[in-house]
Amino acid sequence: MSLSYISTRGRAPELAFADVLLAGLATDGGLYVPQTWPTLADGHRRPPPGQTYAETAVEVMWPFVDGQIEREAFEALTADAYSTFDNPDVAPLVPLDEEQNVWLMELFGGPTLAFKDIALQLVGRLFDHELTRRGERVTIVGATSGDTGSAAIEACRDRDSLDIFVLHPRGRVSDVQRRQMTTVPSANVHNIAVDGSFDDCQDLVKAMFADEAFRGRHRLGAVNSINFARVMAQVVYYVVAARALGGVGAAGPVSFAVPTGNFGNVYAGYAAHRMGLDVSQFVVGSNVNDILARFFAGAHLEIREVVPTMSPSMDIQVSSNLERLLFELLGRDGAATAALLEGFRASGEAGLAPEAAAGLAPLWSGARVDEARTLAVIGDVHRRTGMMIDPHTAVGVGAAAAARRDPATPMVVLATAHPAKFPDAVEAACGVRPALPERLADLAERPERCAMLDNDLGAVQQYVAAHTRVDGDR
Ligand SMILES: *Cc1c(COP(=O)(O)O)cnc(C)c1O
């Protein structure tokens, strides 16, 4: 029997994993979650000796996909996904402050140097596998302000059943970000530089999805951050961290500090906790766009203007995956979750009733780390350890220092980007410019491929139509 998935808003059909994977958002506007949380095997603190990251990943994720994909195929896809990482450990743990028992878990060893690769390298392969099985294909379209586009491109490149089109605002993404997208030589990858802002790019993508004839003809799809398959892949490294630090048999708890934007990463930690992982505290780190830090302090959501910061992947006001936690806090009541979120959409504000808010403590804390503090943390870590950390990771480190409750429990800060992805901020903070890893050292010399188009829906649609492969055409 396959696990069923239900919508957080309670009015969409229950689906099994393969349909959740391809659907993304539920038809009632909600997000899919498992109907029941699978439990980690008792021995979750004691991996068989020599178990690889990919083997642990299969073990942890199997209950989510059981009955929907053959075990051997899943093992092969998972092994292949994690073979793209620099370090055979995939998510190595390094000490940040041994005396204080603080650790960094480095999640940025994938193709694009940021943690999204951990989920997307697997999800691209799962998409392709399922579409191939069904004899279908999908055209992925998305907009990026610079950071997420490359992870989506690396996930989809060379997959037979996928074409991908990524729109970015021309001249408004960094050189490294643009080159990570435009130097990918795969025939199914298409970059479009739009004469306009990131919002214009997003509006173009929304308009393509809203055009039902176009959407149907080209079978538009998205690999967005609310896809449960992404959450599932991110559960794995929480288990790996707890196994490494809890010690064999010594089932002590672990705490995590997570630099947070869309709440996908830290929600995966919560899923691991619901599956039986012994977690003492989740510290949610925000930059000055601190709606989440304020929520965890006061159980109240209130939208403010988005301010650009040096940690752009966290410049967000509406964290879509928070809905999944709200659903749990509201006792899995879909109607109540829908009412809360619809009220929030309408007024920009929403509060939790005291009974629901009581579910936040003591597990959850939030901390806001402003720009000056972020730079200070990068500089301080460099002086003390010689390590360079990126601004997102620095928000996590700063948040852990501000909100950690129990110094006896190991604290794991998730390091979400390689410092060379944000070289200006890192250099400003520690006086040294971080170098790209060897495999990307010649990025500036690689040929680029990118269409330049006006901010015009007709022009973009025409381009997509002309470059989508038809069935049988490779
Ligand atoms: C996406 C991203 C985040 C935020 O992760 P969420 O899952 O959206 O909370 C943090 N750091 C980096 C580098 C990212 O790319």
Coordinates of C-alpha atoms and ligand atoms in Angstrom, one line a residue:
M1 CA 0.0 0.0 0.0
S2 CA 1.3 3.4 -0.9
L3 CA 1.2 6.2 1.6
S4 CA -1.6 8.8 0.9
Y5 CA -1.0 12.5 0.8
I6 CA -3.6 15.0 1.8
S7 CA -3.9 18.7 1.2
T8 CA -3.4 21.2 4.0
R9 CA -6.7 22.9 3.0
G10 CA -8.7 19.7 3.1
R11 CA -10.6 20.0 -0.1
A12 CA -8.4 18.3 -2.7
P13 CA -8.3 14.6 -3.7
E14 CA -5.9 12.4 -1.8
L15 CA -3.0 11.4 -4.0
A16 CA -0.2 8.9 -3.9
F17 CA 3.4 10.0 -4.3
A18 CA 3.8 9.9 -8.0
D19 CA 0.8 12.2 -8.5
V20 CA 1.9 14.5 -5.7
L21 CA 5.3 14.8 -7.4
L22 CA 3.8 15.9 -10.7
A23 CA 1.0 18.0 -9.3
G24 CA 3.0 20.3 -7.0
L25 CA 0.2 22.5 -5.5
A26 CA -3.1 20.8 -4.6
T27 CA -6.2 21.9 -6.5
D28 CA -7.7 23.6 -3.4
G29 CA -4.6 25.9 -3.2
G30 CA -3.1 23.8 -0.4
L31 CA 0.1 21.8 -0.1
Y32 CA 0.4 18.1 0.1
V33 CA 1.6 16.4 3.3
P34 CA 1.6 12.7 4.2
Q35 CA -1.6 11.5 5.8
T36 CA 0.5 9.9 8.5
W37 CA 4.1 10.4 9.4
P38 CA 6.2 7.3 8.7
T39 CA 8.6 6.4 11.6
L40 CA 12.3 6.0 11.3
A41 CA 13.5 2.5 12.2
D42 CA 14.6 2.1 15.8
G43 CA 18.2 1.9 14.8
H44 CA 18.1 5.4 13.3
R45 CA 21.0 6.5 15.4
R46 CA 23.1 3.5 14.3
P47 CA 23.8 3.4 10.6
P48 CA 25.2 0.1 9.4
P49 CA 29.0 0.7 9.2
G50 CA 30.1 2.2 5.9
Q51 CA 26.6 3.3 4.8
T52 CA 26.8 6.0 2.2
Y53 CA 24.7 9.2 2.1
A54 CA 22.7 7.8 -0.8
E55 CA 22.0 4.5 1.0
T56 CA 20.8 6.5 4.1
A57 CA 18.7 8.6 1.8
V58 CA 17.0 5.5 0.3
E59 CA 16.4 4.1 3.8
V60 CA 14.9 7.4 5.1
M61 CA 12.8 8.2 2.0
W62 CA 11.5 4.8 1.1
P63 CA 8.3 4.9 3.2
F64 CA 7.3 8.1 1.3
V65 CA 7.6 6.4 -2.1
D66 CA 7.0 2.8 -1.4
G67 CA 4.5 1.3 -3.9
Q68 CA 5.1 4.1 -6.4
I69 CA 8.5 3.3 -7.8
E70 CA 10.6 0.1 -7.9
R71 CA 13.1 -0.2 -5.1
E72 CA 16.0 -0.8 -7.6
A73 CA 15.1 2.2 -9.7
F74 CA 14.8 4.4 -6.7
E75 CA 18.2 3.2 -5.4
A76 CA 19.8 3.9 -8.8
L77 CA 18.3 7.4 -9.2
T78 CA 19.3 8.3 -5.6
A79 CA 22.9 7.1 -6.1
D80 CA 23.1 9.0 -9.4
A81 CA 21.7 12.2 -7.9
Y82 CA 24.3 12.2 -5.1
S83 CA 27.2 11.2 -7.3
T84 CA 27.1 14.9 -8.6
F85 CA 28.4 16.2 -5.2
D86 CA 32.0 17.2 -4.6
N87 CA 32.3 15.4 -1.3
P88 CA 31.5 11.7 -1.1
D89 CA 29.8 12.4 2.3
V90 CA 27.5 14.8 0.4
A91 CA 26.6 16.8 3.5
P92 CA 29.8 16.8 5.6
L93 CA 29.7 18.0 9.3
V94 CA 32.6 20.2 10.3
P95 CA 33.2 21.7 13.8
L96 CA 32.6 25.4 14.1
D97 CA 33.2 25.7 17.8
E98 CA 34.1 22.5 19.5
E99 CA 34.1 23.9 23.0
Q100 CA 30.5 25.1 22.5
N101 CA 29.5 21.9 20.6
V102 CA 28.5 23.9 17.5
W103 CA 28.7 22.3 14.1
L104 CA 28.3 23.3 10.5
M105 CA 26.6 20.9 8.1
E106 CA 27.8 21.9 4.6
L107 CA 24.9 21.4 2.2
F108 CA 26.5 23.3 -0.7
G109 CA 28.7 20.7 -2.4
G110 CA 26.3 20.2 -5.4
P111 CA 26.5 21.4 -9.0
T112 CA 25.4 25.0 -8.2
L113 CA 27.0 25.4 -4.8
A114 CA 23.8 25.8 -2.8
F115 CA 21.6 23.5 -0.7
K116 CA 18.8 23.4 -3.2
D117 CA 20.8 20.9 -5.2
I118 CA 20.3 18.3 -2.5
A119 CA 16.6 18.1 -3.3
L120 CA 16.6 19.2 -6.9
Q121 CA 19.2 16.7 -8.1
L122 CA 16.9 13.9 -7.0
V123 CA 13.6 15.6 -7.9
G124 CA 14.7 16.2 -11.5
R125 CA 15.5 12.5 -11.9
L126 CA 12.3 11.4 -10.2
F127 CA 10.3 13.7 -12.6
D128 CA 12.0 12.3 -15.6
H129 CA 11.6 8.7 -14.4
E130 CA 7.8 9.1 -13.8
L131 CA 7.2 11.1 -17.0
T132 CA 9.1 8.5 -19.0
R133 CA 7.0 5.7 -17.4
R134 CA 3.8 7.5 -18.4
G135 CA 5.1 8.4 -21.8
E136 CA 4.6 12.1 -21.1
R137 CA 6.8 15.2 -21.2
V138 CA 6.7 18.5 -19.5
T139 CA 8.0 22.0 -20.2
I140 CA 9.4 23.6 -17.0
V141 CA 9.2 27.4 -16.9
G142 CA 10.4 29.6 -14.1
A143 CA 11.6 33.0 -13.2
T144 CA 14.7 33.7 -11.1
S145 CA 16.3 36.7 -9.4
G146 CA 19.5 34.8 -9.8
D147 CA 19.9 32.1 -7.2
T148 CA 17.3 29.4 -7.8
G149 CA 17.5 29.3 -11.6
S150 CA 20.7 27.4 -11.8
A151 CA 19.6 24.7 -9.4
A152 CA 16.5 24.1 -11.5
I153 CA 18.6 24.1 -14.7
E154 CA 21.1 21.6 -13.2
A155 CA 18.1 19.4 -12.1
C156 CA 16.5 19.3 -15.6
R157 CA 19.5 19.3 -17.9
D158 CA 19.8 16.3 -20.3
R159 CA 16.6 14.8 -18.9
D160 CA 14.7 13.3 -22.0
S161 CA 11.2 14.2 -20.8
L162 CA 11.9 17.7 -19.7
D163 CA 12.6 21.1 -21.4
I164 CA 13.4 24.0 -19.1
F165 CA 13.0 27.8 -19.8
V166 CA 14.3 30.2 -17.2
L167 CA 13.6 33.9 -17.3
H168 CA 16.0 36.3 -15.5
P169 CA 16.0 40.1 -15.5
R170 CA 18.7 41.2 -18.0
G171 CA 21.7 42.9 -16.3
R172 CA 20.3 42.4 -12.8
V173 CA 21.8 39.1 -11.8
S174 CA 25.4 38.7 -10.8
D175 CA 28.0 37.5 -13.4
V176 CA 28.5 34.2 -11.5
Q177 CA 24.7 33.6 -11.2
R178 CA 24.2 34.3 -14.9
R179 CA 27.1 32.2 -16.0
Q180 CA 26.0 29.3 -13.9
M181 CA 22.8 29.3 -16.0
T182 CA 23.9 30.3 -19.4
T183 CA 27.0 28.1 -19.8
V184 CA 25.1 24.9 -19.4
P185 CA 25.5 23.4 -22.9
S186 CA 22.5 21.0 -22.8
A187 CA 20.0 21.2 -25.7
N188 CA 17.0 21.1 -23.4
V189 CA 18.1 24.2 -21.4
H190 CA 16.9 27.7 -22.5
N191 CA 17.8 30.9 -20.8
I192 CA 15.8 34.1 -21.5
A193 CA 17.1 37.5 -20.4
V194 CA 14.1 39.8 -20.2
D195 CA 14.4 43.5 -20.5
G196 CA 12.7 44.2 -17.2
S197 CA 12.7 43.4 -13.5
F198 CA 12.4 40.1 -11.6
D199 CA 8.8 41.0 -11.0
D200 CA 8.3 41.3 -14.7
C201 CA 9.8 37.9 -15.2
Q202 CA 7.5 36.4 -12.6
D203 CA 4.5 38.1 -14.2
L204 CA 5.4 36.6 -17.6
V205 CA 5.6 33.1 -16.1
K206 CA 2.3 33.6 -14.3
A207 CA 0.7 34.8 -17.5
M208 CA 2.0 31.7 -19.4
F209 CA 0.4 29.4 -16.8
A210 CA -2.8 31.5 -16.8
D211 CA -3.1 31.1 -20.6
E212 CA -4.8 27.7 -20.5
A213 CA -4.5 26.9 -24.2
F214 CA -0.7 27.6 -24.1
R215 CA -0.3 25.8 -20.8
G216 CA -2.0 22.7 -22.2
R217 CA -0.3 22.7 -25.6
H218 CA 3.2 22.9 -24.1
R219 CA 2.4 21.0 -20.9
L220 CA 3.8 23.6 -18.6
G221 CA 5.1 22.5 -15.2
A222 CA 7.1 23.8 -12.3
V223 CA 9.6 22.3 -9.9
N224 CA 8.8 24.7 -7.1
S225 CA 9.7 24.8 -3.5
I226 CA 6.3 23.5 -2.2
N227 CA 6.7 20.1 -3.9
F228 CA 6.7 17.5 -1.2
A229 CA 9.4 15.5 -3.0
R230 CA 11.8 18.3 -2.2
V231 CA 10.9 18.2 1.5
M232 CA 11.4 14.4 1.5
A233 CA 14.9 14.7 0.1
Q234 CA 15.8 17.3 2.7
V235 CA 14.8 15.1 5.7
V236 CA 17.8 12.9 5.0
Y237 CA 20.6 15.2 6.2
Y238 CA 18.8 15.9 9.5
V239 CA 19.0 12.2 10.2
V240 CA 22.6 12.0 9.1
A241 CA 23.5 14.9 11.4
A242 CA 21.7 13.4 14.4
R243 CA 23.3 10.0 13.8
A244 CA 26.8 11.6 13.7
L245 CA 26.4 13.7 16.8
G246 CA 24.1 11.6 19.0
G247 CA 26.8 9.0 19.3
V248 CA 26.1 5.3 18.9
G249 CA 23.4 4.2 21.3
A250 CA 23.6 7.5 23.2
A251 CA 20.2 8.8 22.0
G252 CA 20.7 12.4 23.1
P253 CA 18.9 15.2 21.3
V254 CA 20.3 17.5 18.7
S255 CA 19.4 21.2 17.9
F256 CA 19.4 22.8 14.5
A257 CA 19.7 26.4 13.3
V258 CA 18.5 27.0 9.8
P259 CA 18.7 30.2 7.6
T260 CA 15.2 30.3 6.4
G261 CA 13.3 31.9 3.4
N262 CA 10.5 29.8 2.1
F263 CA 10.5 27.5 5.2
G264 CA 11.2 24.4 3.1
N265 CA 14.5 23.5 4.6
V266 CA 13.6 23.8 8.3
Y267 CA 10.2 22.2 7.7
A268 CA 12.1 19.1 6.5
G269 CA 13.7 19.1 9.9
Y270 CA 10.3 19.2 11.5
A271 CA 9.3 16.2 9.3
A272 CA 12.3 14.3 10.6
H273 CA 11.3 15.2 14.1
R274 CA 7.8 13.9 13.5
M275 CA 9.3 10.7 12.1
G276 CA 11.0 10.2 15.5
L277 CA 14.3 12.1 15.4
D278 CA 15.1 13.5 18.8
V279 CA 15.3 17.3 18.2
S280 CA 15.6 19.7 21.1
Q281 CA 15.2 23.0 19.3
F282 CA 14.8 24.5 15.8
V283 CA 16.2 28.0 15.5
V284 CA 14.8 29.8 12.5
G285 CA 17.2 32.4 11.2
S286 CA 15.9 35.5 9.3
N287 CA 17.7 38.5 7.9
V288 CA 15.9 41.8 8.2
N289 CA 13.0 40.4 6.3
D290 CA 12.0 38.9 9.6
I291 CA 8.3 37.9 9.4
L292 CA 9.3 34.4 10.6
A293 CA 11.4 35.6 13.6
R294 CA 8.4 37.8 14.6
F295 CA 6.0 34.8 14.1
F296 CA 8.0 32.5 16.4
A297 CA 8.2 35.3 19.0
G298 CA 4.6 36.2 19.0
A299 CA 2.5 33.6 17.1
H300 CA 1.4 36.4 14.8
L301 CA 2.1 36.9 11.1
E302 CA 2.4 40.3 9.6
I303 CA 3.6 41.2 6.1
R304 CA 6.0 44.1 5.6
E305 CA 7.9 45.4 2.6
V306 CA 10.7 43.1 1.3
V307 CA 14.1 44.8 1.7
P308 CA 17.0 43.5 -0.5
T309 CA 19.9 42.1 1.6
M310 CA 23.2 40.3 1.1
S311 CA 21.3 37.0 1.7
P312 CA 18.9 37.3 -1.2
S313 CA 17.5 33.7 -1.0
M314 CA 15.9 34.8 2.3
D315 CA 14.4 38.1 1.0
I316 CA 10.9 36.8 1.3
Q317 CA 7.7 37.9 3.2
V318 CA 5.4 35.0 2.5
S319 CA 7.1 31.7 3.3
S320 CA 4.9 29.2 1.5
N321 CA 6.0 26.1 3.4
L322 CA 5.0 27.6 6.7
E323 CA 1.4 26.5 5.7
R324 CA 2.5 22.9 6.4
L325 CA 3.5 23.7 10.0
L326 CA 0.4 25.8 10.6
F327 CA -1.7 22.8 9.4
E328 CA 0.0 20.7 12.2
L329 CA -0.4 23.5 14.8
L330 CA -4.1 23.7 13.9
G331 CA -4.6 20.0 14.6
R332 CA -4.5 19.1 10.9
D333 CA -7.8 20.9 10.4
G334 CA -7.9 21.8 6.7
A335 CA -10.8 24.2 6.9
A336 CA -9.1 26.1 9.8
T337 CA -5.8 26.2 7.8
A338 CA -7.6 27.5 4.7
A339 CA -9.4 30.2 6.7
L340 CA -6.2 31.4 8.4
L341 CA -4.3 31.6 5.1
E342 CA -7.1 33.3 3.2
G343 CA -7.4 35.9 6.0
F344 CA -3.7 36.4 5.8
R345 CA -3.8 36.9 2.0
A346 CA -6.6 39.4 2.4
S347 CA -5.4 41.5 5.3
G348 CA -1.6 40.8 5.4
E349 CA -2.0 39.6 9.0
A350 CA -3.0 36.5 10.9
G351 CA -2.7 35.2 14.5
L352 CA -2.8 31.8 16.1
A353 CA -5.2 31.1 18.8
P354 CA -3.5 30.4 22.2
E355 CA -4.1 26.6 22.0
A356 CA -2.4 26.4 18.6
A357 CA 0.4 28.8 19.6
A358 CA 1.1 26.6 22.6
G359 CA 2.5 24.0 20.1
L360 CA 5.4 26.3 19.2
A361 CA 7.3 26.3 22.5
P362 CA 9.7 24.9 23.4
L363 CA 10.6 23.4 20.0
W364 CA 10.7 26.6 17.9
S365 CA 12.6 29.8 18.2
G366 CA 13.3 32.6 15.7
A367 CA 16.1 35.1 15.5
R368 CA 16.6 38.1 13.3
V369 CA 20.2 38.8 12.1
D370 CA 20.6 42.2 10.5
E371 CA 23.1 43.1 7.8
A372 CA 25.8 44.5 10.2
R373 CA 25.6 41.4 12.4
T374 CA 25.8 39.2 9.4
L375 CA 29.1 40.8 8.3
A376 CA 30.4 40.6 11.9
V377 CA 29.6 36.9 12.1
I378 CA 31.4 36.2 8.7
G379 CA 34.4 38.1 10.0
D380 CA 34.4 36.5 13.4
V381 CA 34.1 33.0 12.1
H382 CA 37.0 33.7 9.7
R383 CA 39.2 35.1 12.4
R384 CA 38.5 32.2 14.8
T385 CA 38.5 29.3 12.4
G386 CA 40.0 30.4 9.1
M387 CA 36.7 29.3 7.4
M388 CA 34.8 31.5 5.1
I389 CA 31.0 31.3 5.3
D390 CA 28.4 32.9 3.1
P391 CA 25.9 35.5 4.3
H392 CA 23.0 33.0 4.5
T393 CA 25.0 30.6 6.6
A394 CA 26.1 33.6 8.7
V395 CA 22.5 34.3 9.5
G396 CA 22.2 30.7 10.8
V397 CA 25.3 31.1 12.9
G398 CA 24.1 34.4 14.3
A399 CA 20.7 33.1 15.0
A400 CA 22.1 30.0 16.8
A401 CA 24.2 32.2 19.1
A402 CA 21.2 34.5 19.8
A403 CA 18.6 31.9 20.5
R404 CA 20.2 28.6 21.6
R405 CA 18.6 27.4 24.8
D406 CA 20.6 24.4 25.9
P407 CA 24.4 24.6 25.6
A408 CA 24.7 20.9 26.4
T409 CA 22.9 19.8 23.3
P410 CA 24.9 19.8 20.0
M411 CA 23.9 22.7 17.8
V412 CA 24.0 22.1 14.0
V413 CA 23.9 25.1 11.8
L414 CA 23.0 24.3 8.2
A415 CA 25.4 25.9 5.8
T416 CA 23.3 26.6 2.7
A417 CA 25.7 28.3 0.2
H418 CA 29.3 28.2 -0.8
P419 CA 31.1 31.4 0.1
A420 CA 32.2 31.9 -3.5
K421 CA 28.5 32.4 -4.5
F422 CA 28.5 35.7 -2.6
P423 CA 32.1 36.8 -2.9
D424 CA 31.5 40.6 -2.4
A425 CA 29.9 40.2 1.0
V426 CA 32.5 37.6 2.2
E427 CA 35.4 39.8 1.0
A428 CA 33.9 42.9 2.7
A429 CA 33.6 41.0 6.0
C430 CA 37.0 39.1 6.1
G431 CA 39.2 40.8 3.5
V432 CA 39.7 37.7 1.5
R433 CA 37.9 36.9 -1.7
P434 CA 36.7 33.3 -1.7
A435 CA 37.6 31.3 -4.8
L436 CA 35.3 29.1 -6.8
P437 CA 35.9 25.3 -6.5
E438 CA 38.3 23.9 -9.1
R439 CA 35.5 22.5 -11.3
L440 CA 34.0 26.0 -11.8
A441 CA 37.3 27.9 -12.0
D442 CA 37.0 28.5 -15.7
L443 CA 33.3 29.6 -15.5
A444 CA 34.2 33.1 -16.8
E445 CA 35.7 31.6 -20.0
R446 CA 32.9 29.3 -20.9
P447 CA 30.6 30.2 -23.8
E448 CA 27.2 31.5 -22.9
R449 CA 23.8 30.8 -24.5
C450 CA 21.0 33.2 -23.8
A451 CA 18.1 34.7 -25.7
M452 CA 17.4 38.4 -25.1
L453 CA 13.7 39.2 -25.3
D454 CA 11.5 42.2 -24.6
N455 CA 9.2 42.2 -21.6
D456 CA 6.4 40.9 -23.9
L457 CA 4.3 37.9 -23.3
G458 CA 3.8 37.2 -27.1
A459 CA 7.6 37.2 -27.7
V460 CA 8.3 34.9 -24.8
Q461 CA 5.5 32.5 -25.7
Q462 CA 6.7 32.4 -29.3
Y463 CA 10.2 31.6 -28.1
V464 CA 9.1 28.8 -25.8
A465 CA 6.9 27.3 -28.6
A466 CA 9.7 27.4 -31.1
H467 CA 12.2 25.7 -28.8
T468 CA 10.1 23.0 -27.0
R469 CA 11.0 19.6 -28.3
V470 CA 8.0 17.7 -29.7
D471 CA 7.7 14.0 -28.9
G472 CA 10.3 11.9 -30.6
D473 CA 12.3 14.9 -31.5
R474 CA 15.6 15.0 -29.6
Ligands
LIG1 C1 16.8 28.8 -0.7 C2 17.9 29.2 0.2 C3 17.7 29.4 1.6 C4 16.3 29.3 2.2 O1 15.7 28.0 2.2 P1 14.2 27.8 2.4 O2 14.0 26.4 2.2 O3 13.5 28.7 1.3 O4 13.9 28.2 3.8 C5 18.7 29.7 2.4 N1 20.0 29.8 1.9 C6 20.2 29.6 0.6 C7 21.6 29.8 0.1 C8 19.2 29.3 -0.3 O5 19.5 29.1 -1.6

